[in-house]
Coordinates of C-alpha atoms in Angstrom, one line a residue:
M1 CA -27.7 11.9 17.8
L2 CA -29.4 15.3 18.5
G3 CA -32.3 14.5 16.2
A4 CA -30.1 13.3 13.3
P5 CA -31.3 10.3 11.3
A6 CA -29.3 7.1 11.4
L7 CA -26.5 6.8 8.8
T8 CA -27.6 5.0 5.7
R9 CA -25.8 1.8 4.7
A10 CA -24.2 3.5 1.7
T11 CA -22.7 6.3 3.9
L12 CA -21.5 3.7 6.4
L13 CA -19.8 1.7 3.7
R14 CA -18.2 4.8 2.2
G15 CA -16.9 6.0 5.5
A16 CA -15.6 2.5 6.5
T17 CA -13.8 2.1 3.2
I18 CA -12.0 5.5 3.6
A19 CA -11.2 4.6 7.2
L20 CA -9.7 1.3 6.2
A21 CA -7.7 2.9 3.5
L22 CA -6.3 5.4 6.1
V23 CA -5.4 2.5 8.5
V24 CA -3.5 0.7 5.6
F25 CA -1.8 3.9 4.7
G26 CA -0.8 4.4 8.4
L27 CA 0.6 0.9 8.7
A28 CA 2.6 1.3 5.4
S29 CA 4.0 4.6 6.6
S30 CA 5.1 3.1 9.9
A31 CA 6.8 0.2 8.1
F32 CA 8.7 2.4 5.6
H33 CA 9.7 4.8 8.5
L34 CA 11.8 1.9 9.9
G35 CA 15.5 1.8 9.2
N36 CA 14.9 -1.6 7.6
P37 CA 11.3 -2.1 6.5
R38 CA 11.8 -5.8 6.1
N39 CA 12.0 -6.1 9.8
A40 CA 8.6 -4.6 10.4
W41 CA 7.2 -8.0 11.5
K42 CA 9.5 -7.9 14.5
S43 CA 7.5 -5.0 15.9
L44 CA 5.0 -7.6 17.1
A45 CA 7.5 -9.4 19.3
R46 CA 7.4 -7.2 22.4
L47 CA 3.7 -6.9 23.4
R48 CA 4.5 -7.1 27.1
T49 CA 6.9 -4.2 27.2
S50 CA 6.6 -2.1 24.0
W51 CA 4.0 0.4 23.1
L52 CA 5.1 0.1 19.5
S53 CA 4.3 -3.7 19.5
R54 CA 0.9 -3.0 21.1
E55 CA 0.2 -0.4 18.4
A56 CA 1.2 -2.8 15.6
A57 CA -0.8 -5.7 17.0
S58 CA -3.9 -3.5 17.7
S59 CA -3.7 -2.1 14.2
M60 CA -3.6 -5.5 12.5
V61 CA -6.5 -6.8 14.6
L62 CA -8.4 -3.6 13.9
L63 CA -7.8 -4.0 10.2
G64 CA -9.1 -7.6 10.2
I65 CA -12.2 -7.0 12.3
A66 CA -13.1 -3.8 10.5
S67 CA -12.9 -5.7 7.2
L68 CA -15.2 -8.3 8.6
W69 CA -17.7 -5.6 9.6
L70 CA -17.5 -4.0 6.2
V71 CA -18.3 -7.3 4.5
A72 CA -21.2 -8.0 7.0
T73 CA -22.6 -4.5 6.4
A74 CA -22.3 -4.8 2.6
R75 CA -24.2 -8.1 2.7
D76 CA -26.7 -6.6 5.1
L77 CA -26.3 -9.4 7.7
A78 CA -28.3 -9.4 10.9
S79 CA -27.5 -6.9 13.5
V80 CA -26.6 -9.7 15.9
V81 CA -23.5 -10.2 13.7
R82 CA -22.7 -6.6 12.9
L83 CA -23.2 -5.1 16.3
P84 CA -20.4 -7.0 18.1
L85 CA -18.1 -6.3 15.2
A86 CA -18.9 -2.6 15.4
I87 CA -18.3 -2.4 19.1
A88 CA -14.9 -4.2 18.7
V89 CA -13.9 -1.8 15.9
V90 CA -14.7 1.2 18.2
V91 CA -12.7 -0.3 21.1
L92 CA -9.8 -1.3 18.9
S93 CA -9.7 2.1 17.2
C94 CA -9.5 3.9 20.6
L95 CA -6.8 1.5 21.8
T96 CA -4.7 1.9 18.7
L97 CA -4.9 5.7 19.0
Y98 CA -3.8 5.4 22.7
F99 CA -1.0 3.0 22.0
T100 CA 0.3 5.2 19.2
A101 CA 0.3 8.2 21.5
M102 CA 2.1 6.3 24.3
I103 CA 5.0 5.4 22.0
Y104 CA 6.0 9.0 22.4
A105 CA 4.5 9.9 25.8
S106 CA 6.5 7.1 27.5
L107 CA 9.8 8.6 26.5
K108 CA 11.1 10.3 29.6
P109 CA 14.1 12.0 28.0
I110 CA 11.8 14.2 25.8
R111 CA 9.9 16.7 28.0
Q112 CA 7.6 17.8 25.2
W113 CA 6.4 14.2 24.7
N114 CA 6.5 12.7 28.3
T115 CA 3.2 14.3 29.4
P116 CA -0.5 13.2 29.5
R117 CA -1.2 16.0 27.0
V118 CA 0.2 13.8 24.2
P119 CA -2.5 11.0 24.4
M120 CA -5.1 13.7 25.0
S121 CA -4.0 15.5 21.8
Y122 CA -4.1 12.2 19.8
A123 CA -7.6 11.4 21.1
A124 CA -8.9 14.9 20.5
L125 CA -7.5 15.4 17.0
G126 CA -8.4 11.8 16.0
H127 CA -12.0 12.1 17.1
A128 CA -12.4 15.6 15.7
S129 CA -11.1 14.8 12.3
G130 CA -13.1 11.6 12.2
A131 CA -16.3 13.4 13.0
L132 CA -15.5 16.0 10.4
L133 CA -15.1 13.2 7.8
V134 CA -18.6 11.9 8.7
V135 CA -20.1 15.3 8.2
A136 CA -18.2 15.7 4.9
L137 CA -19.6 12.4 3.6
L138 CA -23.1 13.3 4.6
R139 CA -23.0 16.7 3.1
A140 CA -21.3 15.5 -0.1
H141 CA -24.2 13.1 -0.7
D142 CA -26.9 15.5 0.3
E143 CA -27.9 13.8 3.6
S144 CA -28.9 15.4 6.9
S145 CA -25.9 16.3 9.0
F146 CA -27.2 18.8 11.6
G147 CA -26.6 16.6 14.7
F148 CA -23.3 15.3 13.5
A149 CA -22.1 18.8 12.6
I150 CA -22.8 19.9 16.2
V151 CA -20.8 17.0 17.6
A152 CA -18.0 17.6 15.1
G153 CA -17.9 21.3 16.0
A154 CA -17.7 20.4 19.8
L155 CA -14.9 17.9 19.2
L156 CA -13.0 20.4 17.0
A157 CA -13.3 23.1 19.8
A158 CA -12.1 20.5 22.4
A159 CA -9.1 19.6 20.2
A160 CA -8.2 23.3 19.9
V161 CA -8.3 23.7 23.7
V162 CA -6.1 20.6 24.2
K163 CA -3.6 21.9 21.6
L164 CA -3.5 25.4 23.2
D165 CA -2.7 23.7 26.6
Y166 CA 0.0 21.6 25.0
Y167 CA 1.7 24.6 23.3
A168 CA 1.5 26.5 26.6
Y169 CA 3.2 23.6 28.4
I170 CA 6.1 23.2 26.0
A171 CA 6.7 26.9 26.0
G172 CA 6.9 27.0 29.8
D173 CA 9.6 25.8 32.3
I174 CA 7.8 22.9 33.8
R175 CA 10.3 19.9 33.9
R176 CA 12.7 21.9 31.7
M177 CA 16.2 20.4 32.0
T178 CA 19.3 22.5 32.1
I179 CA 22.9 21.4 31.5
E180 CA 23.6 22.1 35.2
Q181 CA 20.9 19.7 36.3
A182 CA 22.1 17.1 33.8
I183 CA 25.6 17.0 35.3
G184 CA 24.4 17.3 38.9
V185 CA 25.2 20.9 39.7
A186 CA 21.7 22.4 39.5
Q187 CA 22.8 25.6 41.3
G188 CA 25.8 26.3 39.1
V189 CA 29.5 25.7 39.5
G190 CA 31.7 27.2 42.2
P191 CA 33.5 26.7 45.5
P192 CA 31.4 25.0 48.3
G193 CA 29.4 27.6 50.2
A194 CA 30.2 30.4 47.7
H195 CA 26.7 30.8 46.3
A196 CA 27.3 34.4 45.2
S197 CA 30.2 33.4 42.9
R198 CA 28.6 30.4 41.3
M199 CA 28.8 30.3 37.5
Q200 CA 26.8 28.5 34.8
A201 CA 28.3 25.3 33.7
R202 CA 29.5 25.1 30.1
L203 CA 30.8 22.4 27.8
L204 CA 34.5 22.4 27.0
D205 CA 33.6 20.6 23.7
V206 CA 30.4 19.4 22.1
G207 CA 29.7 15.7 22.1
H208 CA 30.4 15.2 18.4
S209 CA 33.0 16.2 15.7
R210 CA 30.6 15.5 12.8
G211 CA 27.0 14.5 12.2
T212 CA 25.8 11.4 14.0
F213 CA 22.6 9.5 14.5
L214 CA 21.9 11.6 17.6
T215 CA 22.5 14.9 16.0
H216 CA 20.4 13.9 12.9
E217 CA 17.4 12.5 14.9
F218 CA 17.4 14.7 18.0
G219 CA 19.4 17.8 17.0
Y220 CA 17.0 19.5 14.6
T221 CA 16.6 23.2 15.4
L222 CA 13.3 24.9 14.4
R223 CA 13.7 28.5 13.3
A224 CA 11.3 31.0 14.9
G225 CA 9.8 31.9 11.5
Q226 CA 9.2 28.3 10.7
R227 CA 7.4 27.7 14.0
T228 CA 5.2 30.7 13.5
S229 CA 4.3 29.9 9.9
L230 CA 3.5 26.2 10.7
R231 CA 1.5 27.1 13.8
L232 CA -0.6 29.5 11.7
L233 CA -1.1 26.7 9.2
V234 CA -2.2 24.4 12.0
W235 CA -4.8 26.8 13.3
I236 CA -6.1 28.2 10.1
A237 CA -6.2 24.9 8.1
G238 CA -6.8 22.5 10.9
F239 CA -9.3 24.4 13.0
V240 CA -10.6 27.7 11.5
V241 CA -11.5 26.6 8.0
P242 CA -13.3 23.4 9.0
A243 CA -15.2 25.3 11.8
L244 CA -16.3 28.0 9.3
W245 CA -17.4 25.2 6.9
L246 CA -19.4 23.5 9.6
L247 CA -21.1 26.9 10.5
A248 CA -21.8 27.8 6.9
G249 CA -23.6 24.5 6.3
L250 CA -22.3 24.2 2.7
D251 CA -23.6 20.9 1.4
D252 CA -21.8 20.4 -1.9
A253 CA -19.2 17.8 -2.5
E254 CA -16.5 20.3 -3.5
A255 CA -16.8 22.2 -0.3
A256 CA -16.8 19.0 1.7
A257 CA -13.7 17.7 0.0
L258 CA -11.9 21.1 0.4
A259 CA -12.8 21.3 4.2
M260 CA -11.6 17.7 4.8
G261 CA -8.5 18.2 2.7
T262 CA -7.7 21.5 4.5
C263 CA -8.2 19.8 7.9
L264 CA -5.8 17.0 7.0
L265 CA -3.2 19.6 5.8
G266 CA -3.5 21.3 9.2
I267 CA -3.1 18.0 11.1
G268 CA -0.1 17.1 8.9
A269 CA 1.5 20.4 9.9
E270 CA 0.7 19.7 13.5
R271 CA 2.3 16.3 13.3
W272 CA 5.5 17.7 11.7
L273 CA 5.7 20.3 14.5
F274 CA 5.1 17.6 17.1
F275 CA 8.4 16.0 16.1
A276 CA 10.3 19.2 15.2
E277 CA 9.7 20.8 18.5
A278 CA 10.7 17.8 20.6
R279 CA 14.1 18.4 22.4
H280 CA 15.8 15.2 23.7
T281 CA 17.9 15.6 26.8
V282 CA 20.9 14.4 24.9
R283 CA 21.0 17.8 23.2
L284 CA 22.5 19.2 26.4
Y285 CA 25.7 17.3 25.6
H286 CA 25.8 18.7 22.1
G287 CA 25.6 22.4 22.9
D288 CA 22.1 23.3 24.1
R289 CA 21.7 25.2 27.3
S290 CA 18.3 23.6 28.2
T291 CA 15.6 21.3 26.8

């Protein structure tokens, strides 16, 4: 890879161990996010129709095969054993990332999610942060990282472009739904043929008298100041600081840990915004003018 030496077995084992720990953490987070975590096993029951089921199954298979690869590498088994396992791990990792993204991208009532930009964002951020982790491991253990750093920088730049396009999309009017469109009077309300005197539709009353599941899950309103602060955090921590670290070539463990931790902080803020900025069509029946 651009003149970089092959990764040593020690670096492979360290990286794989961290990756497996992150997979386990992700599975545990998904289970505890459910209303009743004891029913997590039921997420495997709808493989033919549910992206959530596909993600759960793919994650579990990935965990098993990656563990086998880790054992095979630790015991230095022949490449004829390790190579098929490694290929399977790569394929399953990409599939899991795609399945996770499609859980959200398949939801038509949420304009901000129902777009190909969502799986593109998942893929770009996943590969960029993964490449950054590889460089962090190499530099922390004083190993050559030049070629990997170039690839990580390119992936980070690609992820930034994808996120800029996503933010431009959700700020625009493409597929934006108004209350008039939702109730079937897209041109407004008024006598037939009287286009000049048509008025905007309005709710006589909102669709709730107190907090409900819908208002709790889909009615969150993000303040402008919050959005600005969190987007700054996304860009500075998630992109700028890691890019500067890559360019500076700092090869001590402390700088590597700081760069990786900062990147994860930025991605965490990006994930929170991803949910907070989503506007379900049902909000139109609870007082919003458009989604």
